[in-house]
mmCIF file with all atom_site columns, C-alpha atoms in Angstrom:
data_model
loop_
_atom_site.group_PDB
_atom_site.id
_atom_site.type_symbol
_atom_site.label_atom_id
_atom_site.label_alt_id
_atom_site.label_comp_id
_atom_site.label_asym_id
_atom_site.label_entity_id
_atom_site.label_seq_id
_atom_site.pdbx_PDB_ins_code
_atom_site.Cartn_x
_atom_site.Cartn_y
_atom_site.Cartn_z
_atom_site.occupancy
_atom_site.B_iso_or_equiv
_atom_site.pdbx_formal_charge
_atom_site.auth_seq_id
_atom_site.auth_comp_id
_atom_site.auth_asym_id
_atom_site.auth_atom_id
_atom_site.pdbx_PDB_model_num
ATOM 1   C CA . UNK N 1 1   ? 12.698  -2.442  22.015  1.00 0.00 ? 1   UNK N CA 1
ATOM 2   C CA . UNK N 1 2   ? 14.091  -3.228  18.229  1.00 0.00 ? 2   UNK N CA 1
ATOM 3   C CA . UNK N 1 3   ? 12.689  -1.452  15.514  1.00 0.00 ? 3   UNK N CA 1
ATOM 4   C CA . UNK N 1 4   ? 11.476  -3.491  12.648  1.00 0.00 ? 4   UNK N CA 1
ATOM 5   C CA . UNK N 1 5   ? 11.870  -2.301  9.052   1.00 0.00 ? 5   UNK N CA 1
ATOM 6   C CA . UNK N 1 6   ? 9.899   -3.204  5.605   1.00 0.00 ? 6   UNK N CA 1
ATOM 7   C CA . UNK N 1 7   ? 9.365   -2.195  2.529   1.00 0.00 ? 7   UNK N CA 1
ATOM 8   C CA . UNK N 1 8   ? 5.683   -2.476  0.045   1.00 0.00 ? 8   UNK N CA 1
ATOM 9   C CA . UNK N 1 9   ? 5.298   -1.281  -2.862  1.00 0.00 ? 9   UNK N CA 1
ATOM 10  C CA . UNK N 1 10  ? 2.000   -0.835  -4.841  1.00 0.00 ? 10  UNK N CA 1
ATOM 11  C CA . UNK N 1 11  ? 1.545   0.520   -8.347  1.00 0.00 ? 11  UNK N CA 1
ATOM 12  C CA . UNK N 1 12  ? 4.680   3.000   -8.541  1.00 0.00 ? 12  UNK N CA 1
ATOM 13  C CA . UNK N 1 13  ? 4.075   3.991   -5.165  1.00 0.00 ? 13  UNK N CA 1
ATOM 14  C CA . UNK N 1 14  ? 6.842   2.508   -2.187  1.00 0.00 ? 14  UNK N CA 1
ATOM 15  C CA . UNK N 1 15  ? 6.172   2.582   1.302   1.00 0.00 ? 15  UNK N CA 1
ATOM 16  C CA . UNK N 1 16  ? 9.339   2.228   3.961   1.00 0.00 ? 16  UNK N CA 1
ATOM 17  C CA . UNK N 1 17  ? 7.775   1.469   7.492   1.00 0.00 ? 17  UNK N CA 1
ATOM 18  C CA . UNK N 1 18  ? 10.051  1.339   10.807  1.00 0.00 ? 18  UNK N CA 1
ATOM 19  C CA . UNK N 1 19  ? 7.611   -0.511  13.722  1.00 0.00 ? 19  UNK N CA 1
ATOM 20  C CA . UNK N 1 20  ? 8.332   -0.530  17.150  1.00 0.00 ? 20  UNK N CA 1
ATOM 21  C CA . UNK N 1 21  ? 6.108   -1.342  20.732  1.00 0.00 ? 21  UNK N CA 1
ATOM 22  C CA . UNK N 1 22  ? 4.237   1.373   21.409  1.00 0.00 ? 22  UNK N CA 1
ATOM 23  C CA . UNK N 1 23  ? 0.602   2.431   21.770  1.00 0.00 ? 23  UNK N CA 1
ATOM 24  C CA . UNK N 1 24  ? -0.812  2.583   17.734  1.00 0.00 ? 24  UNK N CA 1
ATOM 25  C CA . UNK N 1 25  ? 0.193   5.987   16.414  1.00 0.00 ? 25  UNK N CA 1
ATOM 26  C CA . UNK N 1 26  ? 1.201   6.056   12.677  1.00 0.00 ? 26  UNK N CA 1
ATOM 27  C CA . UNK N 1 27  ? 2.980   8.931   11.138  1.00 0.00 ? 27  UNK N CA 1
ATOM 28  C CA . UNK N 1 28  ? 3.222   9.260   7.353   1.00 0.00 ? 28  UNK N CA 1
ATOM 29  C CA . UNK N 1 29  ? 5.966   11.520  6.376   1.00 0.00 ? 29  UNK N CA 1
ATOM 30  C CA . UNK N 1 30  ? 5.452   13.554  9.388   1.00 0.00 ? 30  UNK N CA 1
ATOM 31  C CA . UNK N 1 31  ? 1.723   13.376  9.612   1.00 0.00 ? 31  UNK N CA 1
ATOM 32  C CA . UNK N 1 32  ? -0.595  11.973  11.729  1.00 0.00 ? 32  UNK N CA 1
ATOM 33  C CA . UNK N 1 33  ? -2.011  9.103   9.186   1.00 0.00 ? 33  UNK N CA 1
ATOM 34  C CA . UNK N 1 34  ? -5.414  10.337  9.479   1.00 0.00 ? 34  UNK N CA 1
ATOM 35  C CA . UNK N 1 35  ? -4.109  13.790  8.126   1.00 0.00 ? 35  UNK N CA 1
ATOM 36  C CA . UNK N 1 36  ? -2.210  12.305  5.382   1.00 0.00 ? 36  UNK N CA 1
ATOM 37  C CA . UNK N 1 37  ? -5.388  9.778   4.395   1.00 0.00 ? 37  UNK N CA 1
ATOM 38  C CA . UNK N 1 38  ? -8.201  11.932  5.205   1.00 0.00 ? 38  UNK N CA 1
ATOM 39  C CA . UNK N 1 39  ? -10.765 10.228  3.971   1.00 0.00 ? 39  UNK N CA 1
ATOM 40  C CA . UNK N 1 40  ? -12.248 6.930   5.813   1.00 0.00 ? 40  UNK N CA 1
ATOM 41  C CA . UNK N 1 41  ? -11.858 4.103   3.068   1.00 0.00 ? 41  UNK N CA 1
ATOM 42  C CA . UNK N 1 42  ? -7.833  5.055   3.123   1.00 0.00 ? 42  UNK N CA 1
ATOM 43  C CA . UNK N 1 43  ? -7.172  4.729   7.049   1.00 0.00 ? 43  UNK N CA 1
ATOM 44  C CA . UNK N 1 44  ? -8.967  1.655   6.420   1.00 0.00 ? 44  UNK N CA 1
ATOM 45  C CA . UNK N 1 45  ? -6.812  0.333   4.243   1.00 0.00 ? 45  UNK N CA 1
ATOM 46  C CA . UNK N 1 46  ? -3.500  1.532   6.454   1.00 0.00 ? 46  UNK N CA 1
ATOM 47  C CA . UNK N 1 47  ? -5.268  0.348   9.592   1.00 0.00 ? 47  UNK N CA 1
ATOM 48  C CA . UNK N 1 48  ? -6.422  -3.271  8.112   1.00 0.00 ? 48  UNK N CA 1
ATOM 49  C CA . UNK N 1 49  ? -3.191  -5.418  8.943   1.00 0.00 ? 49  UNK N CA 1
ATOM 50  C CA . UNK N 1 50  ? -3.484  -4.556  12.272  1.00 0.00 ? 50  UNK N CA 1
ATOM 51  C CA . UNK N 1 51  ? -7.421  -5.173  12.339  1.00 0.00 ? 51  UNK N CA 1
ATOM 52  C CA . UNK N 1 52  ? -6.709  -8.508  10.601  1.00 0.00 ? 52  UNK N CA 1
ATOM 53  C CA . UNK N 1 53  ? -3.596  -9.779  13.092  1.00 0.00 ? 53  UNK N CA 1
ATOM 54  C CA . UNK N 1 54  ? -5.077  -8.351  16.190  1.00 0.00 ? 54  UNK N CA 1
ATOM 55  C CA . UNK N 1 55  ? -2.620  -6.536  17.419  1.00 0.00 ? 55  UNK N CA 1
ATOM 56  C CA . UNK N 1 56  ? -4.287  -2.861  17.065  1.00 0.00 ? 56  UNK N CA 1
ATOM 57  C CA . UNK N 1 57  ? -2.818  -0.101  19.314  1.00 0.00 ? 57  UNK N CA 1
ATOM 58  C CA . UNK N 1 58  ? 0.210   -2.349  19.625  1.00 0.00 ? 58  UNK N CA 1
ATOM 59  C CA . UNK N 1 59  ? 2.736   -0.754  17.541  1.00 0.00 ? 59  UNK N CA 1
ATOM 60  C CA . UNK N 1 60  ? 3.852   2.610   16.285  1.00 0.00 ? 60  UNK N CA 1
ATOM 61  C CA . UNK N 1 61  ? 4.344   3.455   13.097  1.00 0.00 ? 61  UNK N CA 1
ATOM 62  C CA . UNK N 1 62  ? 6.198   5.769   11.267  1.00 0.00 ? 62  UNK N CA 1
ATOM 63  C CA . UNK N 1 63  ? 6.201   5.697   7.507   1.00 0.00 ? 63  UNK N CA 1
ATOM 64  C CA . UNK N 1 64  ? 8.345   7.512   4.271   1.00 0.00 ? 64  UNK N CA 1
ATOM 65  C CA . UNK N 1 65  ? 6.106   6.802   1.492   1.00 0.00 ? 65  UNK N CA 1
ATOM 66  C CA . UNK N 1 66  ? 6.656   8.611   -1.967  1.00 0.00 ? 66  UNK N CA 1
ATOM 67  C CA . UNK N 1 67  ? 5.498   7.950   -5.485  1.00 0.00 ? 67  UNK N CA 1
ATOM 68  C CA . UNK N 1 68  ? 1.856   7.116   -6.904  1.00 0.00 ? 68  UNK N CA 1
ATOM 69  C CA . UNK N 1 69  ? -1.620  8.237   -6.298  1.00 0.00 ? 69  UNK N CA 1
ATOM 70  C CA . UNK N 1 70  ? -3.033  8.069   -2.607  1.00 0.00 ? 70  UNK N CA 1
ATOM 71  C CA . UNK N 1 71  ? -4.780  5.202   -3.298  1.00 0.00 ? 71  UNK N CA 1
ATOM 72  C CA . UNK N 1 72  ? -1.510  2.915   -4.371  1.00 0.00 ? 72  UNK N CA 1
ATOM 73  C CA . UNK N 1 73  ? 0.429   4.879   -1.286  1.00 0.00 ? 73  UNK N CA 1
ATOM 74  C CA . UNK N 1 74  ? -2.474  3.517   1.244   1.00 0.00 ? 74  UNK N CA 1
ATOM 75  C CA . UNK N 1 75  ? -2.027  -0.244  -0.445  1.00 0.00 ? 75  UNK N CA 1
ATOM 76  C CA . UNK N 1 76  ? 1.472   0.475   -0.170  1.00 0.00 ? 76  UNK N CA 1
ATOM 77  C CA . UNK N 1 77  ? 1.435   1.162   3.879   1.00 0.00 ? 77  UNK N CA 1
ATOM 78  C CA . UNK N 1 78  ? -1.036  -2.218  4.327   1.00 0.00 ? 78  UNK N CA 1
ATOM 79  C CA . UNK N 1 79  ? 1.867   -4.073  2.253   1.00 0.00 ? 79  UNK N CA 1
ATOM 80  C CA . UNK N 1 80  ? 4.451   -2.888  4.226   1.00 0.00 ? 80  UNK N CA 1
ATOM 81  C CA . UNK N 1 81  ? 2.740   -3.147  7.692   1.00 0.00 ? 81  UNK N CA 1
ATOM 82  C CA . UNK N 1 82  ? 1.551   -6.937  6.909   1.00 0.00 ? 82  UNK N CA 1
ATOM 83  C CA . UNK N 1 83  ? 5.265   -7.971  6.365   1.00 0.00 ? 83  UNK N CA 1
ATOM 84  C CA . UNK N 1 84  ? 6.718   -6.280  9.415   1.00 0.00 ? 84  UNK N CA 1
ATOM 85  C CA . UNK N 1 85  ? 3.996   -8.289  11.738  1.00 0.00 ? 85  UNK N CA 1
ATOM 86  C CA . UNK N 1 86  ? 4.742   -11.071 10.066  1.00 0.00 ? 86  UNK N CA 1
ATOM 87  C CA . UNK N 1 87  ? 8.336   -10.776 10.234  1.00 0.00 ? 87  UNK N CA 1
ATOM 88  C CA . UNK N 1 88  ? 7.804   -10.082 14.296  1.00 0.00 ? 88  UNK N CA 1
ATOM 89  C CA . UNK N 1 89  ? 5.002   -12.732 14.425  1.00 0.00 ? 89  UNK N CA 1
ATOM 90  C CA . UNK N 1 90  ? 5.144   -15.292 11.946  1.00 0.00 ? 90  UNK N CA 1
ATOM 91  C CA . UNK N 1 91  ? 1.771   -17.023 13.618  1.00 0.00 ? 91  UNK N CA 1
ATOM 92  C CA . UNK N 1 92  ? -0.139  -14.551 12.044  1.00 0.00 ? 92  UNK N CA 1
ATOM 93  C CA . UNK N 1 93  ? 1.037   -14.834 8.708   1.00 0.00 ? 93  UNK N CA 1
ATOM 94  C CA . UNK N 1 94  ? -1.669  -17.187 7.715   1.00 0.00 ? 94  UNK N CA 1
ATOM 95  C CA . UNK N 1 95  ? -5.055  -14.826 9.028   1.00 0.00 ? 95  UNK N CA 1
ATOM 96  C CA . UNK N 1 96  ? -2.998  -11.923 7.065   1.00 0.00 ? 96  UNK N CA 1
ATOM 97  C CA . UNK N 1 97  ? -2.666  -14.182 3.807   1.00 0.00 ? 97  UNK N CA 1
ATOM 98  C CA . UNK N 1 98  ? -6.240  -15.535 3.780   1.00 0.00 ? 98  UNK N CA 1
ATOM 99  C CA . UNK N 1 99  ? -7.217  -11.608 3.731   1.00 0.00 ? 99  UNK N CA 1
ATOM 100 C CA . UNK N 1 100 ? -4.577  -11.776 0.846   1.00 0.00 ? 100 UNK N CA 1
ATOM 101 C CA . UNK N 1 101 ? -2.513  -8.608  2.594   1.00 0.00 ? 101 UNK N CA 1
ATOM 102 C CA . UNK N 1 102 ? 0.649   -10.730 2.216   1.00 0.00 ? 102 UNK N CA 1
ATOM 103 C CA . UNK N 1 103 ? 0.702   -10.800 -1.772  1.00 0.00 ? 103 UNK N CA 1
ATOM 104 C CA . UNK N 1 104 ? 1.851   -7.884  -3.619  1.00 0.00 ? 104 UNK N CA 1
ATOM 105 C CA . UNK N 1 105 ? -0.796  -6.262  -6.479  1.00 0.00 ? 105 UNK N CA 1
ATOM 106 C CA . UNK N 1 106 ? 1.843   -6.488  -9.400  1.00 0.00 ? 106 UNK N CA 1
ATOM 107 C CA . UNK N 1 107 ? -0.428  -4.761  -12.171 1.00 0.00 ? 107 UNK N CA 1
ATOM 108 C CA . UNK N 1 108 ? 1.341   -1.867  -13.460 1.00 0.00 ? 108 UNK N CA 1
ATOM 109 C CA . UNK N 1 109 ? 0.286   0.598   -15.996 1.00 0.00 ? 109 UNK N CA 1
ATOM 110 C CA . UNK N 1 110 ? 1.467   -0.720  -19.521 1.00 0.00 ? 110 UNK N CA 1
ATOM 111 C CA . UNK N 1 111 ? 3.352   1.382   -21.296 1.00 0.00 ? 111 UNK N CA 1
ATOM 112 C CA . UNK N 1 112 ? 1.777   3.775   -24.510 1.00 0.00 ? 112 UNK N CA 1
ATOM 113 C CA . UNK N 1 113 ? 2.754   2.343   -27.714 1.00 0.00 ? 113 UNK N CA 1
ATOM 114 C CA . UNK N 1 114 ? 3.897   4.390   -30.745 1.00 0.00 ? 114 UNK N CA 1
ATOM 115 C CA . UNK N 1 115 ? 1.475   4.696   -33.115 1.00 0.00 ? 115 UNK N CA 1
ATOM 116 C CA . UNK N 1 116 ? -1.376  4.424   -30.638 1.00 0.00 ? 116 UNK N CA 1
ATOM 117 C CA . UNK N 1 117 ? -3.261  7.191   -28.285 1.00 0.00 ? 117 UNK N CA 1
ATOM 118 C CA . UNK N 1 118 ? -2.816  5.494   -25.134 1.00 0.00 ? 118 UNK N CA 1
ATOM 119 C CA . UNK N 1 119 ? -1.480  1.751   -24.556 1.00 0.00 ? 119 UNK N CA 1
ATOM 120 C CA . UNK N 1 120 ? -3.951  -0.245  -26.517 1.00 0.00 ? 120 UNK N CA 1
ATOM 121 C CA . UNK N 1 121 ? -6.321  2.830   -27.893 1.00 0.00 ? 121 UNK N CA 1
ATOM 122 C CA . UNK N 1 122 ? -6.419  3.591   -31.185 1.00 0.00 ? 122 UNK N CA 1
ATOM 123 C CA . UNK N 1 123 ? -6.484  6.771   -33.027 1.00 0.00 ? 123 UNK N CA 1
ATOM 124 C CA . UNK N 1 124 ? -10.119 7.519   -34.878 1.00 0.00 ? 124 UNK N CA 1
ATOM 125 C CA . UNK N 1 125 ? -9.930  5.764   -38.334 1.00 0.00 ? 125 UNK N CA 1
ATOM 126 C CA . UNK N 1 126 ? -11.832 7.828   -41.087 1.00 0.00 ? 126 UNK N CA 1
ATOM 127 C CA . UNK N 1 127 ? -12.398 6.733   -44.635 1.00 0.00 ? 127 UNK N CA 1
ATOM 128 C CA . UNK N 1 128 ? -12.219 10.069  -46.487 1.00 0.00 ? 128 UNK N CA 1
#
């Protein structure tokens, strides 16, 4: 029974995952997942690799995830979990890529500019 580690990252969130056979429970730094992603639409998201690979209630999981917003930290987990089944599995590395769970979401925030309110914003120009 080997343990299988991955990393995904998402925004500036990173997820480190650590799968092994078991029967489908995933902790999130020490929390049952649905505790840590309370709200439906998020244990989606963690739950979808294994929904697309078929292989649900195969593995547990048990996850150090830090950085980010919830959101990112949920894409994060489905990152992470994608590459470990594929890694034990490489059959269903296509299904997981047509779903486009493979590919990591590179858009970052850009970075505020000097002279500017935000990145591309612009401060209110008055005449007077």
């Amino acid at each position: 029974m080997s343990v299988t580690n991955t990393s995904g990252r998402r925004k500036t969130a990173v997820a480190r995952i650590y799968l092994k056979e078991g029967n489908g429970t995933i902790t999130v730094n020490g929390k049952d997942h649905k505790e840590y992603f309370p709200t439906l639409p998020l244990q989606y998201i963690v739950n979808q690799a294994f929904t697309v690979a078929e292989v649900t209630g195969q593995y547990d999981v048990k996850v150090n995830v830090a950085g980010g917003g919830i959101k990112g930290q949920a894409e994060a987990v489905r990152l992470a979990i994608a590459k470990a089944i594929v890694e034990l599995d490489a059959i269903r590395k296509p299904a997981l890529r047509a779903k486009g769970l493979m590919t990591r979401d590179s858009r970052m925030v850009e970075r505020k500019k000097p002279g500017r309110a935000k990145a591309r914003k612009r401060f209110q120009f008055s005449k007077r």
